[in-house]
């Protein structure tokens, strides 16, 4: 719901008024964490994620295996705030439901190798069975071999 509000800012507090009624008040922050959210002010769709933590996702992934844990840690680290990666982590871990843990580990390893850190990429790896590609096949590939073609060793 969008509504016009009035704000009163003092040295110690920030107050929000809607039609003359105070609807929120927060203590001002000058040091430390710059953002603060009161759970009661969050939309209900976000409130259920408020109690989650990066460690919760890491532990969940670690139960599957080290590659999956590494993938989840990479997803969380790729965001300015780890909380921004919670839904992605949830989507990835849900897409792994019912899949053999060995295959999940292979998909996670392949995703890390490719830098595929979103649900769509993971789903693609699962459906196209790209986890079965040989590890490390993303290395340097020569398009053709010819005596006149100089390799990287030529320049050093």
PDB file of N, CA, C and O in Angstrom, residues 2-81:
ATOM      1  N   UNK A   2       0.664   2.112  -0.920  1.00  0.00           N
ATOM      2  CA  UNK A   2       1.409   3.367  -0.981  1.00  0.00           C
ATOM      3  C   UNK A   2       0.571   4.466  -0.339  1.00  0.00           C
ATOM      4  O   UNK A   2      -0.606   4.598  -0.635  1.00  0.00           O
ATOM      5  N   UNK A   3       1.209   5.199   0.540  1.00  0.00           N
ATOM      6  CA  UNK A   3       0.524   6.303   1.198  1.00  0.00           C
ATOM      7  C   UNK A   3       1.539   7.406   1.458  1.00  0.00           C
ATOM      8  O   UNK A   3       2.720   7.144   1.673  1.00  0.00           O
ATOM      9  N   UNK A   4       1.064   8.629   1.445  1.00  0.00           N
ATOM     10  CA  UNK A   4       1.929   9.752   1.747  1.00  0.00           C
ATOM     11  C   UNK A   4       2.034   9.869   3.259  1.00  0.00           C
ATOM     12  O   UNK A   4       1.031   9.782   3.978  1.00  0.00           O
ATOM     13  N   UNK A   5       3.254  10.041   3.747  1.00  0.00           N
ATOM     14  CA  UNK A   5       3.490  10.146   5.181  1.00  0.00           C
ATOM     15  C   UNK A   5       4.326  11.380   5.472  1.00  0.00           C
ATOM     16  O   UNK A   5       4.969  11.939   4.586  1.00  0.00           O
ATOM     17  N   UNK A   6       4.297  11.786   6.723  1.00  0.00           N
ATOM     18  CA  UNK A   6       5.145  12.872   7.197  1.00  0.00           C
ATOM     19  C   UNK A   6       6.191  12.258   8.102  1.00  0.00           C
ATOM     20  O   UNK A   6       5.931  11.275   8.812  1.00  0.00           O
ATOM     21  N   UNK A   7       7.374  12.847   8.083  1.00  0.00           N
ATOM     22  CA  UNK A   7       8.474  12.330   8.891  1.00  0.00           C
ATOM     23  C   UNK A   7       9.014  13.453   9.760  1.00  0.00           C
ATOM     24  O   UNK A   7       9.224  14.573   9.288  1.00  0.00           O
ATOM     25  N   UNK A   8       9.237  13.139  11.032  1.00  0.00           N
ATOM     26  CA  UNK A   8       9.866  14.089  11.947  1.00  0.00           C
ATOM     27  C   UNK A   8      11.183  13.460  12.405  1.00  0.00           C
ATOM     28  O   UNK A   8      11.197  12.361  12.947  1.00  0.00           O
ATOM     29  N   UNK A   9      12.271  14.174  12.156  1.00  0.00           N
ATOM     30  CA  UNK A   9      13.599  13.663  12.486  1.00  0.00           C
ATOM     31  C   UNK A   9      14.207  14.564  13.547  1.00  0.00           C
ATOM     32  O   UNK A   9      14.270  15.785  13.384  1.00  0.00           O
ATOM     33  N   UNK A  10      14.626  13.950  14.641  1.00  0.00           N
ATOM     34  CA  UNK A  10      15.344  14.679  15.683  1.00  0.00           C
ATOM     35  C   UNK A  10      16.731  14.057  15.795  1.00  0.00           C
ATOM     36  O   UNK A  10      17.069  13.131  15.061  1.00  0.00           O
ATOM     37  N   UNK A  11      17.505  14.556  16.729  1.00  0.00           N
ATOM     38  CA  UNK A  11      18.862  14.036  16.916  1.00  0.00           C
ATOM     39  C   UNK A  11      18.856  12.571  17.352  1.00  0.00           C
ATOM     40  O   UNK A  11      19.801  11.844  17.080  1.00  0.00           O
ATOM     41  N   UNK A  12      17.782  12.133  17.994  1.00  0.00           N
ATOM     42  CA  UNK A  12      17.759  10.764  18.529  1.00  0.00           C
ATOM     43  C   UNK A  12      16.733   9.844  17.875  1.00  0.00           C
ATOM     44  O   UNK A  12      16.867   8.632  17.960  1.00  0.00           O
ATOM     45  N   UNK A  13      15.686  10.385  17.257  1.00  0.00           N
ATOM     46  CA  UNK A  13      14.629   9.526  16.728  1.00  0.00           C
ATOM     47  C   UNK A  13      14.170   9.959  15.334  1.00  0.00           C
ATOM     48  O   UNK A  13      14.362  11.093  14.921  1.00  0.00           O
ATOM     49  N   UNK A  14      13.525   9.009  14.674  1.00  0.00           N
ATOM     50  CA  UNK A  14      12.833   9.263  13.411  1.00  0.00           C
ATOM     51  C   UNK A  14      11.405   8.782  13.630  1.00  0.00           C
ATOM     52  O   UNK A  14      11.185   7.628  14.004  1.00  0.00           O
ATOM     53  N   UNK A  15      10.434   9.663  13.422  1.00  0.00           N
ATOM     54  CA  UNK A  15       9.031   9.303  13.604  1.00  0.00           C
ATOM     55  C   UNK A  15       8.307   9.434  12.277  1.00  0.00           C
ATOM     56  O   UNK A  15       8.560  10.366  11.511  1.00  0.00           O
ATOM     57  N   UNK A  16       7.393   8.511  12.023  1.00  0.00           N
ATOM     58  CA  UNK A  16       6.618   8.509  10.790  1.00  0.00           C
ATOM     59  C   UNK A  16       5.151   8.695  11.152  1.00  0.00           C
ATOM     60  O   UNK A  16       4.614   7.996  12.025  1.00  0.00           O
ATOM     61  N   UNK A  17       4.496   9.648  10.449  1.00  0.00           N
ATOM     62  CA  UNK A  17       3.093   9.956  10.709  1.00  0.00           C
ATOM     63  C   UNK A  17       2.281   9.755   9.436  1.00  0.00           C
ATOM     64  O   UNK A  17       2.697  10.159   8.347  1.00  0.00           O
ATOM     65  N   UNK A  18       1.109   9.148   9.597  1.00  0.00           N
ATOM     66  CA  UNK A  18       0.168   8.993   8.490  1.00  0.00           C
ATOM     67  C   UNK A  18      -1.139   9.659   8.917  1.00  0.00           C
ATOM     68  O   UNK A  18      -1.754   9.239   9.905  1.00  0.00           O
ATOM     69  N   UNK A  19      -1.515  10.705   8.198  1.00  0.00           N
ATOM     70  CA  UNK A  19      -2.726  11.475   8.521  1.00  0.00           C
ATOM     71  C   UNK A  19      -2.745  11.934   9.979  1.00  0.00           C
ATOM     72  O   UNK A  19      -3.760  11.826  10.672  1.00  0.00           O
ATOM     73  N   UNK A  20      -1.595  12.370  10.448  1.00  0.00           N
ATOM     74  CA  UNK A  20      -1.507  12.911  11.807  1.00  0.00           C
ATOM     75  C   UNK A  20      -1.304  11.858  12.890  1.00  0.00           C
ATOM     76  O   UNK A  20      -1.031  12.203  14.027  1.00  0.00           O
ATOM     77  N   UNK A  21      -1.428  10.595  12.572  1.00  0.00           N
ATOM     78  CA  UNK A  21      -1.243   9.515  13.552  1.00  0.00           C
ATOM     79  C   UNK A  21       0.171   8.958  13.424  1.00  0.00           C
ATOM     80  O   UNK A  21       0.637   8.658  12.324  1.00  0.00           O
ATOM     81  N   UNK A  22       0.851   8.802  14.538  1.00  0.00           N
ATOM     82  CA  UNK A  22       2.188   8.219  14.500  1.00  0.00           C
ATOM     83  C   UNK A  22       2.078   6.724  14.223  1.00  0.00           C
ATOM     84  O   UNK A  22       1.405   5.994  14.952  1.00  0.00           O
ATOM     85  N   UNK A  23       2.719   6.266  13.152  1.00  0.00           N
ATOM     86  CA  UNK A  23       2.655   4.848  12.778  1.00  0.00           C
ATOM     87  C   UNK A  23       3.980   4.130  12.981  1.00  0.00           C
ATOM     88  O   UNK A  23       4.048   2.907  12.900  1.00  0.00           O
ATOM     89  N   UNK A  24       5.023   4.892  13.262  1.00  0.00           N
ATOM     90  CA  UNK A  24       6.317   4.256  13.496  1.00  0.00           C
ATOM     91  C   UNK A  24       7.290   5.211  14.119  1.00  0.00           C
ATOM     92  O   UNK A  24       7.221   6.421  13.912  1.00  0.00           O
ATOM     93  N   UNK A  25       8.188   4.671  14.912  1.00  0.00           N
ATOM     94  CA  UNK A  25       9.246   5.468  15.516  1.00  0.00           C
ATOM     95  C   UNK A  25      10.474   4.585  15.636  1.00  0.00           C
ATOM     96  O   UNK A  25      10.376   3.400  16.004  1.00  0.00           O
ATOM     97  N   UNK A  26      11.608   5.143  15.278  1.00  0.00           N
ATOM     98  CA  UNK A  26      12.856   4.397  15.334  1.00  0.00           C
ATOM     99  C   UNK A  26      13.934   5.271  15.941  1.00  0.00           C
ATOM    100  O   UNK A  26      13.950   6.480  15.749  1.00  0.00           O
ATOM    101  N   UNK A  27      14.848   4.619  16.632  1.00  0.00           N
ATOM    102  CA  UNK A  27      16.001   5.321  17.160  1.00  0.00           C
ATOM    103  C   UNK A  27      16.965   5.556  15.996  1.00  0.00           C
ATOM    104  O   UNK A  27      17.168   4.670  15.163  1.00  0.00           O
ATOM    105  N   UNK A  28      17.553   6.749  15.911  1.00  0.00           N
ATOM    106  CA  UNK A  28      18.505   7.032  14.831  1.00  0.00           C
ATOM    107  C   UNK A  28      19.789   6.278  15.059  1.00  0.00           C
ATOM    108  O   UNK A  28      20.222   6.087  16.187  1.00  0.00           O
ATOM    109  N   UNK A  29      20.395   5.870  13.946  1.00  0.00           N
ATOM    110  CA  UNK A  29      21.671   5.153  14.008  1.00  0.00           C
ATOM    111  C   UNK A  29      22.735   6.033  13.375  1.00  0.00           C
ATOM    112  O   UNK A  29      22.583   6.468  12.248  1.00  0.00           O
ATOM    113  N   UNK A  30      23.801   6.247  14.109  1.00  0.00           N
ATOM    114  CA  UNK A  30      24.905   7.034  13.581  1.00  0.00           C
ATOM    115  C   UNK A  30      26.126   6.164  13.314  1.00  0.00           C
ATOM    116  O   UNK A  30      26.932   6.464  12.462  1.00  0.00           O
ATOM    117  N   UNK A  31      26.264   5.091  14.035  1.00  0.00           N
ATOM    118  CA  UNK A  31      27.430   4.210  13.906  1.00  0.00           C
ATOM    119  C   UNK A  31      26.941   2.771  13.763  1.00  0.00           C
ATOM    120  O   UNK A  31      25.800   2.461  14.033  1.00  0.00           O
ATOM    121  N   UNK A  32      27.842   1.912  13.354  1.00  0.00           N
ATOM    122  CA  UNK A  32      27.505   0.496  13.256  1.00  0.00           C
ATOM    123  C   UNK A  32      26.563   0.228  12.097  1.00  0.00           C
ATOM    124  O   UNK A  32      26.659   0.854  11.049  1.00  0.00           O
ATOM    125  N   UNK A  33      25.645  -0.696  12.317  1.00  0.00           N
ATOM    126  CA  UNK A  33      24.708  -1.087  11.258  1.00  0.00           C
ATOM    127  C   UNK A  33      23.895   0.127  10.810  1.00  0.00           C
ATOM    128  O   UNK A  33      23.314   0.826  11.629  1.00  0.00           O
ATOM    129  N   UNK A  34      23.862   0.350   9.512  1.00  0.00           N
ATOM    130  CA  UNK A  34      23.161   1.516   9.001  1.00  0.00           C
ATOM    131  C   UNK A  34      21.685   1.239   8.779  1.00  0.00           C
ATOM    132  O   UNK A  34      20.885   2.141   8.690  1.00  0.00           O
ATOM    133  N   UNK A  35      21.331  -0.014   8.630  1.00  0.00           N
ATOM    134  CA  UNK A  35      19.943  -0.363   8.362  1.00  0.00           C
ATOM    135  C   UNK A  35      19.404  -1.177   9.534  1.00  0.00           C
ATOM    136  O   UNK A  35      20.101  -1.988  10.110  1.00  0.00           O
ATOM    137  N   UNK A  36      18.169  -0.962   9.826  1.00  0.00           N
ATOM    138  CA  UNK A  36      17.511  -1.733  10.871  1.00  0.00           C
ATOM    139  C   UNK A  36      16.057  -1.928  10.500  1.00  0.00           C
ATOM    140  O   UNK A  36      15.426  -1.016   9.967  1.00  0.00           O
ATOM    141  N   UNK A  37      15.550  -3.108  10.745  1.00  0.00           N
ATOM    142  CA  UNK A  37      14.165  -3.385  10.397  1.00  0.00           C
ATOM    143  C   UNK A  37      13.469  -3.995  11.602  1.00  0.00           C
ATOM    144  O   UNK A  37      13.976  -4.935  12.205  1.00  0.00           O
ATOM    145  N   UNK A  38      12.321  -3.471  11.916  1.00  0.00           N
ATOM    146  CA  UNK A  38      11.482  -4.019  12.970  1.00  0.00           C
ATOM    147  C   UNK A  38      10.588  -5.067  12.302  1.00  0.00           C
ATOM    148  O   UNK A  38       9.893  -4.755  11.326  1.00  0.00           O
ATOM    149  N   UNK A  39      10.600  -6.316  12.771  1.00  0.00           N
ATOM    150  CA  UNK A  39       9.814  -7.368  12.113  1.00  0.00           C
ATOM    151  C   UNK A  39       8.342  -7.019  11.921  1.00  0.00           C
ATOM    152  O   UNK A  39       7.750  -7.391  10.919  1.00  0.00           O
ATOM    153  N   UNK A  40       7.756  -6.274  12.846  1.00  0.00           N
ATOM    154  CA  UNK A  40       6.348  -5.908  12.720  1.00  0.00           C
ATOM    155  C   UNK A  40       6.102  -4.986  11.522  1.00  0.00           C
ATOM    156  O   UNK A  40       4.985  -4.884  11.033  1.00  0.00           O
ATOM    157  N   UNK A  41       7.133  -4.300  11.057  1.00  0.00           N
ATOM    158  CA  UNK A  41       6.982  -3.390   9.930  1.00  0.00           C
ATOM    159  C   UNK A  41       7.218  -4.072   8.588  1.00  0.00           C
ATOM    160  O   UNK A  41       7.025  -3.459   7.543  1.00  0.00           O
ATOM    161  N   UNK A  42       7.640  -5.310   8.633  1.00  0.00           N
ATOM    162  CA  UNK A  42       7.924  -6.034   7.392  1.00  0.00           C
ATOM    163  C   UNK A  42       6.639  -6.623   6.814  1.00  0.00           C
ATOM    164  O   UNK A  42       5.734  -7.001   7.567  1.00  0.00           O
ATOM    165  N   UNK A  43       6.549  -6.733   5.480  1.00  0.00           N
ATOM    166  CA  UNK A  43       5.405  -7.431   4.893  1.00  0.00           C
ATOM    167  C   UNK A  43       5.417  -8.894   5.348  1.00  0.00           C
ATOM    168  O   UNK A  43       6.480  -9.463   5.599  1.00  0.00           O
ATOM    169  N   UNK A  44       4.257  -9.492   5.449  1.00  0.00           N
ATOM    170  CA  UNK A  44       4.184 -10.873   5.943  1.00  0.00           C
ATOM    171  C   UNK A  44       4.983 -11.826   5.064  1.00  0.00           C
ATOM    172  O   UNK A  44       5.547 -12.799   5.551  1.00  0.00           O
ATOM    173  N   UNK A  45       5.067 -11.538   3.750  1.00  0.00           N
ATOM    174  CA  UNK A  45       5.830 -12.415   2.868  1.00  0.00           C
ATOM    175  C   UNK A  45       7.329 -12.366   3.176  1.00  0.00           C
ATOM    176  O   UNK A  45       8.045 -13.318   2.911  1.00  0.00           O
ATOM    177  N   UNK A  46       7.809 -11.262   3.769  1.00  0.00           N
ATOM    178  CA  UNK A  46       9.223 -11.150   4.127  1.00  0.00           C
ATOM    179  C   UNK A  46       9.482 -11.583   5.565  1.00  0.00           C
ATOM    180  O   UNK A  46      10.595 -11.968   5.889  1.00  0.00           O
ATOM    181  N   UNK A  47       8.465 -11.485   6.393  1.00  0.00           N
ATOM    182  CA  UNK A  47       8.640 -11.759   7.816  1.00  0.00           C
ATOM    183  C   UNK A  47       9.110 -13.181   8.075  1.00  0.00           C
ATOM    184  O   UNK A  47       9.911 -13.433   8.954  1.00  0.00           O
ATOM    185  N   UNK A  48       8.640 -14.142   7.243  1.00  0.00           N
ATOM    186  CA  UNK A  48       9.029 -15.533   7.484  1.00  0.00           C
ATOM    187  C   UNK A  48      10.515 -15.755   7.228  1.00  0.00           C
ATOM    188  O   UNK A  48      11.103 -16.683   7.748  1.00  0.00           O
ATOM    189  N   UNK A  49      11.138 -14.871   6.425  1.00  0.00           N
ATOM    190  CA  UNK A  49      12.564 -14.998   6.166  1.00  0.00           C
ATOM    191  C   UNK A  49      13.409 -14.294   7.220  1.00  0.00           C
ATOM    192  O   UNK A  49      14.618 -14.476   7.254  1.00  0.00           O
ATOM    193  N   UNK A  50      12.786 -13.473   8.064  1.00  0.00           N
ATOM    194  CA  UNK A  50      13.526 -12.668   9.035  1.00  0.00           C
ATOM    195  C   UNK A  50      14.281 -13.524  10.043  1.00  0.00           C
ATOM    196  O   UNK A  50      15.320 -13.112  10.549  1.00  0.00           O
ATOM    197  N   UNK A  51      13.764 -14.703  10.333  1.00  0.00           N
ATOM    198  CA  UNK A  51      14.404 -15.558  11.328  1.00  0.00           C
ATOM    199  C   UNK A  51      15.458 -16.466  10.709  1.00  0.00           C
ATOM    200  O   UNK A  51      16.108 -17.219  11.408  1.00  0.00           O
ATOM    201  N   UNK A  52      15.620 -16.397   9.408  1.00  0.00           N
ATOM    202  CA  UNK A  52      16.609 -17.229   8.741  1.00  0.00           C
ATOM    203  C   UNK A  52      17.979 -16.574   8.839  1.00  0.00           C
ATOM    204  O   UNK A  52      18.096 -15.373   9.028  1.00  0.00           O
ATOM    205  N   UNK A  53      18.998 -17.373   8.678  1.00  0.00           N
ATOM    206  CA  UNK A  53      20.357 -16.840   8.731  1.00  0.00           C
ATOM    207  C   UNK A  53      21.194 -17.539   7.672  1.00  0.00           C
ATOM    208  O   UNK A  53      20.851 -18.641   7.221  1.00  0.00           O
ATOM    209  N   UNK A  54      22.293 -16.922   7.275  1.00  0.00           N
ATOM    210  CA  UNK A  54      23.184 -17.580   6.324  1.00  0.00           C
ATOM    211  C   UNK A  54      23.662 -18.941   6.841  1.00  0.00           C
ATOM    212  O   UNK A  54      23.788 -19.891   6.075  1.00  0.00           O
ATOM    213  N   UNK A  55      23.884 -19.013   8.141  1.00  0.00           N
ATOM    214  CA  UNK A  55      24.357 -20.271   8.724  1.00  0.00           C
ATOM    215  C   UNK A  55      23.308 -21.380   8.603  1.00  0.00           C
ATOM    216  O   UNK A  55      23.652 -22.548   8.426  1.00  0.00           O
ATOM    217  N   UNK A  56      22.040 -21.010   8.667  1.00  0.00           N
ATOM    218  CA  UNK A  56      20.977 -22.004   8.521  1.00  0.00           C
ATOM    219  C   UNK A  56      21.033 -22.652   7.131  1.00  0.00           C
ATOM    220  O   UNK A  56      20.935 -23.860   6.995  1.00  0.00           O
ATOM    221  N   UNK A  57      21.213 -21.835   6.095  1.00  0.00           N
ATOM    222  CA  UNK A  57      21.315 -22.368   4.741  1.00  0.00           C
ATOM    223  C   UNK A  57      22.591 -23.178   4.561  1.00  0.00           C
ATOM    224  O   UNK A  57      22.599 -24.207   3.892  1.00  0.00           O
ATOM    225  N   UNK A  58      23.688 -22.696   5.147  1.00  0.00           N
ATOM    226  CA  UNK A  58      24.957 -23.422   5.037  1.00  0.00           C
ATOM    227  C   UNK A  58      24.853 -24.801   5.663  1.00  0.00           C
ATOM    228  O   UNK A  58      25.300 -25.792   5.084  1.00  0.00           O
ATOM    229  N   UNK A  59      24.233 -24.881   6.844  1.00  0.00           N
ATOM    230  CA  UNK A  59      24.069 -26.188   7.514  1.00  0.00           C
ATOM    231  C   UNK A  59      23.180 -27.115   6.700  1.00  0.00           C
ATOM    232  O   UNK A  59      23.448 -28.317   6.593  1.00  0.00           O
ATOM    233  N   UNK A  60      22.100 -26.570   6.137  1.00  0.00           N
ATOM    234  CA  UNK A  60      21.182 -27.359   5.319  1.00  0.00           C
ATOM    235  C   UNK A  60      21.932 -27.944   4.120  1.00  0.00           C
ATOM    236  O   UNK A  60      21.820 -29.122   3.796  1.00  0.00           O
ATOM    237  N   UNK A  61      22.732 -27.116   3.449  1.00  0.00           N
ATOM    238  CA  UNK A  61      23.489 -27.562   2.286  1.00  0.00           C
ATOM    239  C   UNK A  61      24.589 -28.536   2.678  1.00  0.00           C
ATOM    240  O   UNK A  61      24.879 -29.494   1.943  1.00  0.00           O
ATOM    241  N   UNK A  62      25.204 -28.318   3.843  1.00  0.00           N
ATOM    242  CA  UNK A  62      26.290 -29.194   4.290  1.00  0.00           C
ATOM    243  C   UNK A  62      25.793 -30.616   4.529  1.00  0.00           C
ATOM    244  O   UNK A  62      26.569 -31.580   4.398  1.00  0.00           O
ATOM    245  N   UNK A  63      24.508 -30.772   4.848  1.00  0.00           N
ATOM    246  CA  UNK A  63      23.947 -32.117   5.030  1.00  0.00           C
ATOM    247  C   UNK A  63      23.964 -32.890   3.716  1.00  0.00           C
ATOM    248  O   UNK A  63      23.994 -34.114   3.718  1.00  0.00           O
ATOM    249  N   UNK A  64      23.941 -32.174   2.595  1.00  0.00           N
ATOM    250  CA  UNK A  64      23.982 -32.826   1.282  1.00  0.00           C
ATOM    251  C   UNK A  64      25.421 -33.146   0.914  1.00  0.00           C
ATOM    252  O   UNK A  64      25.730 -34.255   0.493  1.00  0.00           O
ATOM    253  N   UNK A  65      26.309 -32.163   1.068  1.00  0.00           N
ATOM    254  CA  UNK A  65      27.712 -32.399   0.753  1.00  0.00           C
ATOM    255  C   UNK A  65      28.501 -31.106   0.655  1.00  0.00           C
ATOM    256  O   UNK A  65      27.936 -30.016   0.639  1.00  0.00           O
ATOM    257  N   UNK A  66      29.828 -31.217   0.558  1.00  0.00           N
ATOM    258  CA  UNK A  66      30.683 -30.028   0.559  1.00  0.00           C
ATOM    259  C   UNK A  66      30.519 -29.142  -0.683  1.00  0.00           C
ATOM    260  O   UNK A  66      30.649 -27.920  -0.579  1.00  0.00           O
ATOM    261  N   UNK A  67      30.252 -29.723  -1.845  1.00  0.00           N
ATOM    262  CA  UNK A  67      30.061 -28.893  -3.038  1.00  0.00           C
ATOM    263  C   UNK A  67      28.787 -28.066  -2.937  1.00  0.00           C
ATOM    264  O   UNK A  67      28.754 -26.899  -3.347  1.00  0.00           O
ATOM    265  N   UNK A  68      27.745 -28.678  -2.402  1.00  0.00           N
ATOM    266  CA  UNK A  68      26.482 -27.963  -2.233  1.00  0.00           C
ATOM    267  C   UNK A  68      26.647 -26.856  -1.192  1.00  0.00           C
ATOM    268  O   UNK A  68      26.155 -25.743  -1.389  1.00  0.00           O
ATOM    269  N   UNK A  69      27.365 -27.150  -0.131  1.00  0.00           N
ATOM    270  CA  UNK A  69      27.639 -26.120   0.873  1.00  0.00           C
ATOM    271  C   UNK A  69      28.430 -24.977   0.242  1.00  0.00           C
ATOM    272  O   UNK A  69      28.118 -23.807   0.456  1.00  0.00           O
ATOM    273  N   UNK A  70      29.420 -25.311  -0.568  1.00  0.00           N
ATOM    274  CA  UNK A  70      30.215 -24.286  -1.251  1.00  0.00           C
ATOM    275  C   UNK A  70      29.376 -23.428  -2.185  1.00  0.00           C
ATOM    276  O   UNK A  70      29.567 -22.217  -2.277  1.00  0.00           O
ATOM    277  N   UNK A  71      28.422 -24.064  -2.878  1.00  0.00           N
ATOM    278  CA  UNK A  71      27.532 -23.327  -3.774  1.00  0.00           C
ATOM    279  C   UNK A  71      26.686 -22.324  -3.002  1.00  0.00           C
ATOM    280  O   UNK A  71      26.571 -21.157  -3.382  1.00  0.00           O
ATOM    281  N   UNK A  72      26.108 -22.761  -1.903  1.00  0.00           N
ATOM    282  CA  UNK A  72      25.255 -21.887  -1.093  1.00  0.00           C
ATOM    283  C   UNK A  72      26.075 -20.743  -0.495  1.00  0.00           C
ATOM    284  O   UNK A  72      25.639 -19.586  -0.497  1.00  0.00           O
ATOM    285  N   UNK A  73      27.271 -21.034  -0.024  1.00  0.00           N
ATOM    286  CA  UNK A  73      28.146 -19.986   0.519  1.00  0.00           C
ATOM    287  C   UNK A  73      28.484 -18.983  -0.581  1.00  0.00           C
ATOM    288  O   UNK A  73      28.477 -17.769  -0.352  1.00  0.00           O
ATOM    289  N   UNK A  74      28.737 -19.472  -1.801  1.00  0.00           N
ATOM    290  CA  UNK A  74      29.052 -18.582  -2.925  1.00  0.00           C
ATOM    291  C   UNK A  74      27.855 -17.697  -3.286  1.00  0.00           C
ATOM    292  O   UNK A  74      28.021 -16.508  -3.587  1.00  0.00           O
ATOM    293  N   UNK A  75      26.654 -18.267  -3.256  1.00  0.00           N
ATOM    294  CA  UNK A  75      25.448 -17.478  -3.557  1.00  0.00           C
ATOM    295  C   UNK A  75      25.295 -16.357  -2.533  1.00  0.00           C
ATOM    296  O   UNK A  75      25.075 -15.199  -2.889  1.00  0.00           O
ATOM    297  N   UNK A  76      25.446 -16.686  -1.265  1.00  0.00           N
ATOM    298  CA  UNK A  76      25.288 -15.681  -0.212  1.00  0.00           C
ATOM    299  C   UNK A  76      26.378 -14.620  -0.291  1.00  0.00           C
ATOM    300  O   UNK A  76      26.117 -13.433  -0.072  1.00  0.00           O
ATOM    301  N   UNK A  77      27.599 -15.031  -0.631  1.00  0.00           N
ATOM    302  CA  UNK A  77      28.715 -14.088  -0.713  1.00  0.00           C
ATOM    303  C   UNK A  77      28.614 -13.188  -1.941  1.00  0.00           C
ATOM    304  O   UNK A  77      29.206 -12.106  -1.967  1.00  0.00           O
ATOM    305  N   UNK A  78      27.848 -13.604  -2.940  1.00  0.00           N
ATOM    306  CA  UNK A  78      27.752 -12.829  -4.173  1.00  0.00           C
ATOM    307  C   UNK A  78      26.806 -11.633  -4.061  1.00  0.00           C
ATOM    308  O   UNK A  78      26.714 -10.829  -4.974  1.00  0.00           O
ATOM    309  N   UNK A  79      26.109 -11.534  -2.956  1.00  0.00           N
ATOM    310  CA  UNK A  79      25.136 -10.461  -2.767  1.00  0.00           C
ATOM    311  C   UNK A  79      25.679  -9.426  -1.789  1.00  0.00           C
ATOM    312  O   UNK A  79      26.420  -9.776  -0.864  1.00  0.00           O
ATOM    313  N   UNK A  80      25.295  -8.150  -1.962  1.00  0.00           N
ATOM    314  CA  UNK A  80      25.764  -7.121  -1.020  1.00  0.00           C
ATOM    315  C   UNK A  80      25.357  -7.436   0.421  1.00  0.00           C
ATOM    316  O   UNK A  80      26.105  -7.169   1.348  1.00  0.00           O
ATOM    317  N   UNK A  81      24.176  -8.004   0.588  1.00  0.00           N
ATOM    318  CA  UNK A  81      23.699  -8.424   1.907  1.00  0.00           C
ATOM    319  C   UNK A  81      23.288  -9.884   1.774  1.00  0.00           C
ATOM    320  O   UNK A  81      22.506 -10.220   0.872  1.00  0.00           O
TER     321      UNK A  81
END
